Tab-separated table of N, CA and C in Angstrom:
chain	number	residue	atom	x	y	z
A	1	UNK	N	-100.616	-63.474	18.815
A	1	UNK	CA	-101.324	-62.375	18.177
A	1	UNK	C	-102.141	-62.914	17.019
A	2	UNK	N	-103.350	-62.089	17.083
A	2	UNK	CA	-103.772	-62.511	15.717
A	2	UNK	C	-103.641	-61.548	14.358
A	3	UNK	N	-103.947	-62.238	12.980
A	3	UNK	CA	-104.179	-61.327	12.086
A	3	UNK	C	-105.270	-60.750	11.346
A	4	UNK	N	-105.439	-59.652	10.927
A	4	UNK	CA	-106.346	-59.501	10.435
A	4	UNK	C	-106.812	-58.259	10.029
A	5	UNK	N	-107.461	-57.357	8.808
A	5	UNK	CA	-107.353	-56.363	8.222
A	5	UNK	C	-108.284	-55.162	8.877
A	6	UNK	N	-107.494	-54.225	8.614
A	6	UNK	CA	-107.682	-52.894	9.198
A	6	UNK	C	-109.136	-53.002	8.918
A	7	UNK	N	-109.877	-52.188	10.093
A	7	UNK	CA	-111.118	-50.644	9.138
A	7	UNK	C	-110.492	-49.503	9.209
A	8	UNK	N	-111.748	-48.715	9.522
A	8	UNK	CA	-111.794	-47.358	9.723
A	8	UNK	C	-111.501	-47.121	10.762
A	9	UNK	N	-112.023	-47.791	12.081
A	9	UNK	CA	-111.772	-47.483	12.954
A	9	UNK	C	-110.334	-47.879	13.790
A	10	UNK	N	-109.924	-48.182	12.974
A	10	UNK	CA	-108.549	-48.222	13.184
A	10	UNK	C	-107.420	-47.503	13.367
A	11	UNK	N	-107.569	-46.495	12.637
A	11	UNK	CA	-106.546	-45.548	11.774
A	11	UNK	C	-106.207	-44.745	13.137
A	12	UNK	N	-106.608	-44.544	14.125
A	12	UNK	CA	-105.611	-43.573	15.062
A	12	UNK	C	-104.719	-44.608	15.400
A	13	UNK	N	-105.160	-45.766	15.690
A	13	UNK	CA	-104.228	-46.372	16.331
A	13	UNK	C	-103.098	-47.244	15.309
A	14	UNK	N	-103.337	-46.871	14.681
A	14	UNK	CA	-102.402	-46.920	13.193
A	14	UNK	C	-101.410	-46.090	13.262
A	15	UNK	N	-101.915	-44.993	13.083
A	15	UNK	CA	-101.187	-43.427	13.385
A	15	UNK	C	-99.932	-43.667	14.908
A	16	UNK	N	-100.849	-43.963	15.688
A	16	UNK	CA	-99.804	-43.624	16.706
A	16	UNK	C	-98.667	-45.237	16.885
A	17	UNK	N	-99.297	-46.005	16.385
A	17	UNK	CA	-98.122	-46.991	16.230
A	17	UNK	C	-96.953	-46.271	15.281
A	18	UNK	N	-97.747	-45.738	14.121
A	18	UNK	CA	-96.677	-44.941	13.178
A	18	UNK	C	-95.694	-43.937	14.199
A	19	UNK	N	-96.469	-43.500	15.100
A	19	UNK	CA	-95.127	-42.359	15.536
A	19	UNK	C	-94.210	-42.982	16.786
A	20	UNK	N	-95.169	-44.193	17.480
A	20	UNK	CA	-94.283	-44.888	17.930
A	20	UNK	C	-93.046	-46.010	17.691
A	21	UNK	N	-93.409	-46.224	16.336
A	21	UNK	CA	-92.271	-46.859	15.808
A	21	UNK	C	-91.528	-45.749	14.863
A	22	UNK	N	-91.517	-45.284	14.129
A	22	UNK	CA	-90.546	-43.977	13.579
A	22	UNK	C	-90.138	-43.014	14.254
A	23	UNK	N	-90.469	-42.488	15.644
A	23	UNK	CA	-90.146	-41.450	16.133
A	23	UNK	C	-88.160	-41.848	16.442
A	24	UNK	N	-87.806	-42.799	16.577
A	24	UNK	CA	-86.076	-43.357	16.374
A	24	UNK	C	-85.650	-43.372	15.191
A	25	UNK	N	-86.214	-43.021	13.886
A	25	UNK	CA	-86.128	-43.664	12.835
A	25	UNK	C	-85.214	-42.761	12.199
A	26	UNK	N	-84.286	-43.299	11.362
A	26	UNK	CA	-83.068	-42.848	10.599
A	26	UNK	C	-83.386	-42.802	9.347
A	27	UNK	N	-84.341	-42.970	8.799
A	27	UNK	CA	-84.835	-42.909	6.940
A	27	UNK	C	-84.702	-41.515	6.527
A	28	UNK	N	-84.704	-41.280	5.068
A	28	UNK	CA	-84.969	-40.376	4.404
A	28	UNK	C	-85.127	-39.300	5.024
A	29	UNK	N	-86.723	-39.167	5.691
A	29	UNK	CA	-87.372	-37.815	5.885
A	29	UNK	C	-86.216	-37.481	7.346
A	30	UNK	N	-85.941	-37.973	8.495
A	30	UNK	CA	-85.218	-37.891	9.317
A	30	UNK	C	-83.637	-37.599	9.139
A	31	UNK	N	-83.140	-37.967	7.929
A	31	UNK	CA	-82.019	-37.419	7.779
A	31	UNK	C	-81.474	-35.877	7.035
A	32	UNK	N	-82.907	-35.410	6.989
A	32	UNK	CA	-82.810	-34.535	5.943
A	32	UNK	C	-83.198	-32.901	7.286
A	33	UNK	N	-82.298	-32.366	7.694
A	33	UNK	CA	-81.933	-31.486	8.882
A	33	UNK	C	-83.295	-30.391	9.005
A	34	UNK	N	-83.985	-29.991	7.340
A	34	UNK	CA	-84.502	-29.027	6.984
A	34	UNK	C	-85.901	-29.515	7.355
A	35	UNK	N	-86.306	-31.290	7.234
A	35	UNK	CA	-87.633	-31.486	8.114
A	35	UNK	C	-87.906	-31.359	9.152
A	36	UNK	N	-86.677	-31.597	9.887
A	36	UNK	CA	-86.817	-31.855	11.663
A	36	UNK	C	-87.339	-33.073	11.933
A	37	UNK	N	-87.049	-33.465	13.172
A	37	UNK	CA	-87.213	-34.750	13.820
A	37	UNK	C	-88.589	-34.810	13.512
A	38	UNK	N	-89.012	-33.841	14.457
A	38	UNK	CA	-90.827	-33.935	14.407
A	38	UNK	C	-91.504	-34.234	13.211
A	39	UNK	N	-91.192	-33.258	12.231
A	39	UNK	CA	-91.944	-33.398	11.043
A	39	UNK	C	-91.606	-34.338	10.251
A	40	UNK	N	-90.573	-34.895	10.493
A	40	UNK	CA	-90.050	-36.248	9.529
A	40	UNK	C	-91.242	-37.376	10.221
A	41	UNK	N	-91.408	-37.633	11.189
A	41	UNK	CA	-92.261	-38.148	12.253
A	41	UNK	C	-93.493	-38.781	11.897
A	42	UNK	N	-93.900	-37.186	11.637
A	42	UNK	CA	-95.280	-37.239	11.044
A	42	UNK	C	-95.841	-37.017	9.392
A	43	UNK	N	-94.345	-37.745	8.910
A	43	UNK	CA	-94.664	-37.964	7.499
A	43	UNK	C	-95.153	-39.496	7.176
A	44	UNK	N	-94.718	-40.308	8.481
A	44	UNK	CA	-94.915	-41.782	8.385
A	44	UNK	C	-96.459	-42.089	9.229
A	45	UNK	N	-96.662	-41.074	9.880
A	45	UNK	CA	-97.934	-41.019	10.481
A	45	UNK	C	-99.225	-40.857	9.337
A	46	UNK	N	-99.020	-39.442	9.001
A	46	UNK	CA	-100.124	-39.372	7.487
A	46	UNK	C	-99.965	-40.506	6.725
A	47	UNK	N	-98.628	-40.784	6.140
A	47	UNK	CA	-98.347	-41.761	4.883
A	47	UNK	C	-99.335	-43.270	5.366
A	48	UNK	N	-99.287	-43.907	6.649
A	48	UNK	CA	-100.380	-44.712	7.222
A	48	UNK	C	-101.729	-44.446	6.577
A	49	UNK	N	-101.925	-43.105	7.847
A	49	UNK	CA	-103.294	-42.443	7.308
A	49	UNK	C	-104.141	-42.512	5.835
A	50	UNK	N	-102.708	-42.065	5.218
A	50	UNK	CA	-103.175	-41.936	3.551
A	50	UNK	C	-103.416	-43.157	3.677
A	51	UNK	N	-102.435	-44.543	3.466
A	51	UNK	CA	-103.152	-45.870	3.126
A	51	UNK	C	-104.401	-46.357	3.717
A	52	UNK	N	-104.752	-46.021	4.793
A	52	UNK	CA	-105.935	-46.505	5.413
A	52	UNK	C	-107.563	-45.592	4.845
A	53	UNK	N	-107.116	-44.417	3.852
A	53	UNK	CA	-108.273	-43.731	3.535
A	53	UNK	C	-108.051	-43.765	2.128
A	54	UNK	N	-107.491	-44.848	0.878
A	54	UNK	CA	-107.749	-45.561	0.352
A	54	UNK	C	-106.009	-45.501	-0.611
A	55	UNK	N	-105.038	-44.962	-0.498
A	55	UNK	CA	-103.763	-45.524	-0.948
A	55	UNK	C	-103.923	-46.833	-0.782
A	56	UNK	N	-103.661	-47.252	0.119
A	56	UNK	CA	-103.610	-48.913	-0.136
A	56	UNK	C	-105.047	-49.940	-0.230
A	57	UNK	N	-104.387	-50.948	-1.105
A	57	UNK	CA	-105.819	-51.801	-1.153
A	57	UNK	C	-105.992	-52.620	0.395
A	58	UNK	N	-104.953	-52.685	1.077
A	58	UNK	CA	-105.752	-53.265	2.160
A	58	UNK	C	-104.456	-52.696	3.402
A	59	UNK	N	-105.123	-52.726	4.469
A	59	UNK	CA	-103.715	-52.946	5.239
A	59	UNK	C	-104.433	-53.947	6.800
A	60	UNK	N	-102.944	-54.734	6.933
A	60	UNK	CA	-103.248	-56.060	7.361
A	60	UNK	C	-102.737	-55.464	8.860
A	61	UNK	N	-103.334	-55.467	10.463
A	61	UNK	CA	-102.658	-55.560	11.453
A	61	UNK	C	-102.320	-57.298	12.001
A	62	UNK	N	-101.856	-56.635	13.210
A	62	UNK	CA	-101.716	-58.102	14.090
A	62	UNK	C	-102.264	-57.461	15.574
A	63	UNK	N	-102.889	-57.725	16.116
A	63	UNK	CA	-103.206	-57.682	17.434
A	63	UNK	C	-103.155	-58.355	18.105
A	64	UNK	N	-102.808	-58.030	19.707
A	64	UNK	CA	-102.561	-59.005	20.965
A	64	UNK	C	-103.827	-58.247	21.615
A	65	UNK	N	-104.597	-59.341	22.155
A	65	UNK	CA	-105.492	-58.726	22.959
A	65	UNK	C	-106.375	-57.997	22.270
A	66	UNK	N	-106.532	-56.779	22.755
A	66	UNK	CA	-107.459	-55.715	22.065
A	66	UNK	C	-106.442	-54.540	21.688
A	67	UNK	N	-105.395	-54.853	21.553
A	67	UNK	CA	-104.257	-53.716	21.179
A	67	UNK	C	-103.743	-54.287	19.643
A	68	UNK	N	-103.551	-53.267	19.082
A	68	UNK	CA	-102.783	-53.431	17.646
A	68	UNK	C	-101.368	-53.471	18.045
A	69	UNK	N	-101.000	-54.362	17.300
A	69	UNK	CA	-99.262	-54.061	17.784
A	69	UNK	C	-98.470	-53.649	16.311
A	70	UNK	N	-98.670	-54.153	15.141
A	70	UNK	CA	-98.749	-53.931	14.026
A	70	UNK	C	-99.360	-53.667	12.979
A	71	UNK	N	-98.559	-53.060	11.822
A	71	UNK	CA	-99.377	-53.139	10.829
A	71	UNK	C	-98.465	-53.455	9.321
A	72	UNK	N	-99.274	-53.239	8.058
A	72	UNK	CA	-98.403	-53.736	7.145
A	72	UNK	C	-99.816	-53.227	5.944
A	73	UNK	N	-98.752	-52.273	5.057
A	73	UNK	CA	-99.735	-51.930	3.740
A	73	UNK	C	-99.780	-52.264	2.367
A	74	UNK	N	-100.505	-52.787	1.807
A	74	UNK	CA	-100.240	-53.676	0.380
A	74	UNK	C	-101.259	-52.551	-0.855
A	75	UNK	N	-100.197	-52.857	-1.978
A	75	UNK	CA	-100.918	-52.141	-3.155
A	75	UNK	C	-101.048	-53.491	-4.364
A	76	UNK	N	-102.243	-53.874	-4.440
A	76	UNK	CA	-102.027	-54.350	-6.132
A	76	UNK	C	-101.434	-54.181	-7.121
A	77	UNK	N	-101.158	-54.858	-7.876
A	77	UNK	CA	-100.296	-53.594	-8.997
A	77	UNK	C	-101.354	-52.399	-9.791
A	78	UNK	N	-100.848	-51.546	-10.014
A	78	UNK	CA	-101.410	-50.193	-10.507
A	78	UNK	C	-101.917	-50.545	-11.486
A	79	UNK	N	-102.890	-49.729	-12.674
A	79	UNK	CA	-103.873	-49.507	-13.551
A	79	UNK	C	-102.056	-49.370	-14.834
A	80	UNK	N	-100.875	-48.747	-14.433
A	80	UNK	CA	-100.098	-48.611	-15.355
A	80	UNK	C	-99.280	-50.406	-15.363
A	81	UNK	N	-98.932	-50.622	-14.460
A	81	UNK	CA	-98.481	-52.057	-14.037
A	81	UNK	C	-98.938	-52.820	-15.064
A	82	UNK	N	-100.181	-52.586	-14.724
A	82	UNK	CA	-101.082	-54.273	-16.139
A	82	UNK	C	-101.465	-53.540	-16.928
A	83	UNK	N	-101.625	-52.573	-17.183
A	83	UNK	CA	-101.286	-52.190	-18.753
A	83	UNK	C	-99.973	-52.539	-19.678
A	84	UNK	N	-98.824	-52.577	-18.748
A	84	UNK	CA	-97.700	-53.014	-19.340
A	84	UNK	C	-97.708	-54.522	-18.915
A	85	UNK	N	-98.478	-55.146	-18.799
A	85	UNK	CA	-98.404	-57.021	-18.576
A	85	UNK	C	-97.572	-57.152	-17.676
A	86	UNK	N	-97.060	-56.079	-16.268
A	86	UNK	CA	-96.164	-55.987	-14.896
A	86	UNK	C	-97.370	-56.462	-13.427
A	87	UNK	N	-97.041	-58.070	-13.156
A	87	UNK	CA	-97.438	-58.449	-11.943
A	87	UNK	C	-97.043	-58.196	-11.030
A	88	UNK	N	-97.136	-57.237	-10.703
A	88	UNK	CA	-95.620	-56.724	-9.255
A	88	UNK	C	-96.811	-56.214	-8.305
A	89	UNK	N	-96.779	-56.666	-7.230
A	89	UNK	CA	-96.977	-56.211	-5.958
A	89	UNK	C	-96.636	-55.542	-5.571
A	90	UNK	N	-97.002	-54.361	-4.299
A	90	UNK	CA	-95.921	-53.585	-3.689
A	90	UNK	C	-96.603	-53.384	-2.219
A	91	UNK	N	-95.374	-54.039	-1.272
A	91	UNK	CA	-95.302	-53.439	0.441
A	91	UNK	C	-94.822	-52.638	0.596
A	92	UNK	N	-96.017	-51.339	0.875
A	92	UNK	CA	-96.181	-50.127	0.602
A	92	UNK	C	-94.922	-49.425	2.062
A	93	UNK	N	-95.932	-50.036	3.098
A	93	UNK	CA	-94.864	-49.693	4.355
A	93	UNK	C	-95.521	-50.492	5.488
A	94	UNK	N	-94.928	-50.522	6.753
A	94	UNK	CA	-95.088	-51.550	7.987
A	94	UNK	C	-94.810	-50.681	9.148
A	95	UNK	N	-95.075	-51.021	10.321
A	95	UNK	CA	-94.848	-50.659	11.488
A	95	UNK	C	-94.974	-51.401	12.543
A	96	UNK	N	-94.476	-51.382	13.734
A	96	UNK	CA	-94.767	-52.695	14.710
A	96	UNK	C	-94.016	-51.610	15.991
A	97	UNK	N	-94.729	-51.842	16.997
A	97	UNK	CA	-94.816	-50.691	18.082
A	97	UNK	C	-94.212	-51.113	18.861
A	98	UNK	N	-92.710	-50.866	19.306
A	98	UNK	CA	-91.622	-51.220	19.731
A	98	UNK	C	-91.919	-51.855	21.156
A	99	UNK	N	-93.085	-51.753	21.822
A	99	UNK	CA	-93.464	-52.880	23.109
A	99	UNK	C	-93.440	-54.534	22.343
A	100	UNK	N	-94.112	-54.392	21.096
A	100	UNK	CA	-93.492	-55.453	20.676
A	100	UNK	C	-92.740	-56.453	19.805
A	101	UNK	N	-91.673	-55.179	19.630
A	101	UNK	CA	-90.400	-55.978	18.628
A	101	UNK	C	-90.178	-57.111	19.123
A	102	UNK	N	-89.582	-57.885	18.233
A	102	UNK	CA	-88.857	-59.006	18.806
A	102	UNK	C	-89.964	-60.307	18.590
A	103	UNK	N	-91.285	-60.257	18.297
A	103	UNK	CA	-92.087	-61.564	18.535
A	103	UNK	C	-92.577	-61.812	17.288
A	104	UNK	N	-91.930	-61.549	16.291
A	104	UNK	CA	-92.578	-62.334	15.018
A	104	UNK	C	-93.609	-61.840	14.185
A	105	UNK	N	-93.625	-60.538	14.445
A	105	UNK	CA	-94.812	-59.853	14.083
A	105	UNK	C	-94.948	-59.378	12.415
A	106	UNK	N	-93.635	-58.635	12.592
A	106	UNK	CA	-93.211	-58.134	10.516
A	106	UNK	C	-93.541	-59.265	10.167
A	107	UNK	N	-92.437	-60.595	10.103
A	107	UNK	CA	-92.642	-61.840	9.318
A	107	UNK	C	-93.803	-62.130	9.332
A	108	UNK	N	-94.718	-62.311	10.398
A	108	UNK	CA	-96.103	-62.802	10.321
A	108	UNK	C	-97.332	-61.546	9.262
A	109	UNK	N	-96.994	-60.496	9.394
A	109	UNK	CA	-97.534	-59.469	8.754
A	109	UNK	C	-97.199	-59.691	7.164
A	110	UNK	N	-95.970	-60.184	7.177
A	110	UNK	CA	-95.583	-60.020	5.360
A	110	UNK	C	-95.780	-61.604	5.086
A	111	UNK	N	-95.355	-62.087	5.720
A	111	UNK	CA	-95.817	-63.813	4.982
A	111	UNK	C	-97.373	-63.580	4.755
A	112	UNK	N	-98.332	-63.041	5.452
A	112	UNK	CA	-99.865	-63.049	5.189
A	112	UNK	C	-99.953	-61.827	3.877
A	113	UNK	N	-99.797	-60.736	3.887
A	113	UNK	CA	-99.455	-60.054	2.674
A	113	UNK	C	-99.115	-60.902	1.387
A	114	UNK	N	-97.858	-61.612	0.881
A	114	UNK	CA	-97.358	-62.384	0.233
A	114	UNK	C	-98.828	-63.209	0.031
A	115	UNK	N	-99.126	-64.069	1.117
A	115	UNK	CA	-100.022	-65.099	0.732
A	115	UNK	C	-101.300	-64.328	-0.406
A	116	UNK	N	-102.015	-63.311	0.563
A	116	UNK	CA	-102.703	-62.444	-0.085
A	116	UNK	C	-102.571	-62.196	-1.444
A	117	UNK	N	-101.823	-61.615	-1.613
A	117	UNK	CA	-101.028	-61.416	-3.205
A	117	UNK	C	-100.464	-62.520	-4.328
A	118	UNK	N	-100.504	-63.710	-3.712
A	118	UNK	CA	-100.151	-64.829	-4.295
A	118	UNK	C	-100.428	-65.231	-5.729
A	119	UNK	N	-101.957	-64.824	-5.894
A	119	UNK	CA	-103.111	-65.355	-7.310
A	119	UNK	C	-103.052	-63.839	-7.941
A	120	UNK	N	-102.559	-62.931	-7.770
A	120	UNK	CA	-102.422	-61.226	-8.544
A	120	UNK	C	-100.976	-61.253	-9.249
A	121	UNK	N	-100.064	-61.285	-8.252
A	121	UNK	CA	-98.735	-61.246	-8.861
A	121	UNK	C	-98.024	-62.505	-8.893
A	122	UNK	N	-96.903	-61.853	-9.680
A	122	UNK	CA	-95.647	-62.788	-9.915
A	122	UNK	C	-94.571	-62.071	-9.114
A	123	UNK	N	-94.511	-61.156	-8.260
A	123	UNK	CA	-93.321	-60.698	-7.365
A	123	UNK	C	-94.067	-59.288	-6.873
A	124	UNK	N	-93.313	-59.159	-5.693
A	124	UNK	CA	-93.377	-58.609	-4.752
A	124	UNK	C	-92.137	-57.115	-4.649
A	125	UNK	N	-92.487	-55.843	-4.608
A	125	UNK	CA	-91.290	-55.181	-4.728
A	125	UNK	C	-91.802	-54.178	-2.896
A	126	UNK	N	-90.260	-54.243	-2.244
A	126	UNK	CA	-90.838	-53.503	-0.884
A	126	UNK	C	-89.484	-52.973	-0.498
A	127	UNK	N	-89.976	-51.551	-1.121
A	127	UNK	CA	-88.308	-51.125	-0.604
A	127	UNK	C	-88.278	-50.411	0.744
A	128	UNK	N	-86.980	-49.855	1.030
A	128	UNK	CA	-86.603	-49.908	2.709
A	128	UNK	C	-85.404	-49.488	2.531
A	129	UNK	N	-85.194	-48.353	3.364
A	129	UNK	CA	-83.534	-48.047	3.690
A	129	UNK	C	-83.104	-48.773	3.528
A	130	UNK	N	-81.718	-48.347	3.237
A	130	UNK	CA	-80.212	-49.433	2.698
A	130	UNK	C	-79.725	-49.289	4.163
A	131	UNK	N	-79.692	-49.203	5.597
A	131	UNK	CA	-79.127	-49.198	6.411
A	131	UNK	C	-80.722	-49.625	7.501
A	132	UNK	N	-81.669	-49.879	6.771
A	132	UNK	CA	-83.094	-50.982	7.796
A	132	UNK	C	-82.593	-52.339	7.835
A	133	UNK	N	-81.552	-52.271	8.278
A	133	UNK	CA	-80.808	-54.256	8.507
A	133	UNK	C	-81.816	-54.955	9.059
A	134	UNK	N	-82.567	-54.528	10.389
A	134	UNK	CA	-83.720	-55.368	10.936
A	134	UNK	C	-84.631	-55.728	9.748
A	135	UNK	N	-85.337	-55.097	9.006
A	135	UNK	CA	-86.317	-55.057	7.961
A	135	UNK	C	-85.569	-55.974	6.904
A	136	UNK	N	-84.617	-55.550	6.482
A	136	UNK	CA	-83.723	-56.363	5.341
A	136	UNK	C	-83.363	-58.448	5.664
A	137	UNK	N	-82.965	-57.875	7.185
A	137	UNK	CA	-82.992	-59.378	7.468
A	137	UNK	C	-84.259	-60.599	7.927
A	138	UNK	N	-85.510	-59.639	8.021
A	138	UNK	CA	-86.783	-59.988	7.876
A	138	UNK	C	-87.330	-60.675	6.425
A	139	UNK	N	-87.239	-59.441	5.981
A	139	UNK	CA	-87.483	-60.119	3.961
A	139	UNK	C	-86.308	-61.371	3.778
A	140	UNK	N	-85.293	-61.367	3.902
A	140	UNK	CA	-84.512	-62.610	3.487
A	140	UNK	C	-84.823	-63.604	4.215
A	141	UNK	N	-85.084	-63.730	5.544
A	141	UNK	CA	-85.540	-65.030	6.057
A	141	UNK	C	-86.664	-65.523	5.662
A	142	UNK	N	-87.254	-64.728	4.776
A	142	UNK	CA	-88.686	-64.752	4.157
A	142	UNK	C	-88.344	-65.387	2.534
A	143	UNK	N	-87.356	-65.289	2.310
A	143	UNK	CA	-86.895	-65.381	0.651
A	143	UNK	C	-86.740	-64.340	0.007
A	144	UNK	N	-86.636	-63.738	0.037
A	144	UNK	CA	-86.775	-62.215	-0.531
A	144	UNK	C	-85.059	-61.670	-1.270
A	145	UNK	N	-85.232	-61.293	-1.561
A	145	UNK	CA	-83.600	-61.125	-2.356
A	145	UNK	C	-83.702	-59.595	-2.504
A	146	UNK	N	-82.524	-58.837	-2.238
A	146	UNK	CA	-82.356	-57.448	-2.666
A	146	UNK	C	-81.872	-57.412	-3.921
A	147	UNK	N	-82.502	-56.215	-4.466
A	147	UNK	CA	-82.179	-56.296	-6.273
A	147	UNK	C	-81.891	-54.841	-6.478
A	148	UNK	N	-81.525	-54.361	-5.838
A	148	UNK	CA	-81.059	-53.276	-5.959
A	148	UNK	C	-81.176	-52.051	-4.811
A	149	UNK	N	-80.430	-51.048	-4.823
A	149	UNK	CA	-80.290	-49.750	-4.040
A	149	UNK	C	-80.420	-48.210	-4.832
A	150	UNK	N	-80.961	-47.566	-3.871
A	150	UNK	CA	-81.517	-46.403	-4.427
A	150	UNK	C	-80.884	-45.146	-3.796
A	151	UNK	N	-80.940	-44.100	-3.820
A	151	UNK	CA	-80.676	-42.647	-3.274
A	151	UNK	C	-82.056	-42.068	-3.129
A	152	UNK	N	-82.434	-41.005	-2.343
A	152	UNK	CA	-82.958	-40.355	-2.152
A	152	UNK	C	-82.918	-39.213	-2.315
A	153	UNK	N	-82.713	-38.240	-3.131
A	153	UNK	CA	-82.326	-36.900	-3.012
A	153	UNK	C	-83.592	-35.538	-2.984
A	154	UNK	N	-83.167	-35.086	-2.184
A	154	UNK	CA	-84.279	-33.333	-1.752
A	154	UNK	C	-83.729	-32.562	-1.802
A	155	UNK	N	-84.301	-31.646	-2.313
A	155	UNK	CA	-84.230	-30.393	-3.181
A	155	UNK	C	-85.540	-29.165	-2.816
A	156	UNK	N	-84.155	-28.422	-2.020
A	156	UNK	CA	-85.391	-27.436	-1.176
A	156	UNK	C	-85.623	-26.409	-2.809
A	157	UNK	N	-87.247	-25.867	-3.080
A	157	UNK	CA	-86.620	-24.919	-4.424
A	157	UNK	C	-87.045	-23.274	-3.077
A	158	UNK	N	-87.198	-23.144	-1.488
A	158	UNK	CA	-87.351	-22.156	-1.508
A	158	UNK	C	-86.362	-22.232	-0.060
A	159	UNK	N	-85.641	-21.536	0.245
A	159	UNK	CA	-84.886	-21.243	1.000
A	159	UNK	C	-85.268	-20.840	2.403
């Protein structure tokens, strides 16, 4: 596969990698009964979308052929970040379209990210379910160290 950064004309097939890789997905929006499968779904679908219509400063695929098989979204650090003298990177989110798990694709997506980001920051922050073991054991073969765990909590205010 090769690598190389999104356009515009990209973004459906962004999208539907998004619902083809999250539509199994156990995160946050999916565990929470009151989104539903579906709509948890298509929170990772927009959230793409959003990065590709300018949330993120870039987002990197991998393609085989003339098919995208992945993707991977990077933010610079923010306007608040270097105001506070904070070099931190952030891998915003990823996807890789379950025809082809298994071939090296995340690692190849985030080692090029990383490289990218190399001359901006001094670290990299990319969080991920505490139960994304695939993803978790991706970043560590990468060097990556977990530094902590988070909760998620939702709060319907209308019944």
């Amino acid at each position: 596969f090769a690598l190389r950064l999104a356009t515009s004309s990209d973004i459906e097939s962004l999208v539907d990698i998004a619902h083809a890789s999250f539509t199994e997905h156990f995160g946050r929006f999916h565990a929470d009964p009151r989104i539903g499968h579906a709509a948890a779904t298509r929170i990772y679908e927009e959230w793409i979308r959003s990065c590709a219509t300018g949330w993120a400063d870039w987002i990197l695929v991998a393609e085989q052929g003339n098919r995208i098989a992945g993707y991977s979204a990077w933010k610079q650090p923010s306007a608040l970040d270097r105001r506070h003298g904070i070099r931190i990177g952030h891998f915003n989110i990823a996807g890789v379209h379950p025809d082809f798990f298994g071939r090296g694709i995340f690692g190849a997506l985030t080692r090029e990210g990383m490289e990218r980001l190399r001359s901006s920051v001094d670290w990299i922050e990319g969080p991920t379910h505490i139960d994304n073991h695939a993803v978790q054991r991706g970043w560590l073969r990468l060097g990556w160290q977990i530094a902590g765990a988070q909760h998620s909590f939702h709060k319907w205010l209308k019944s």
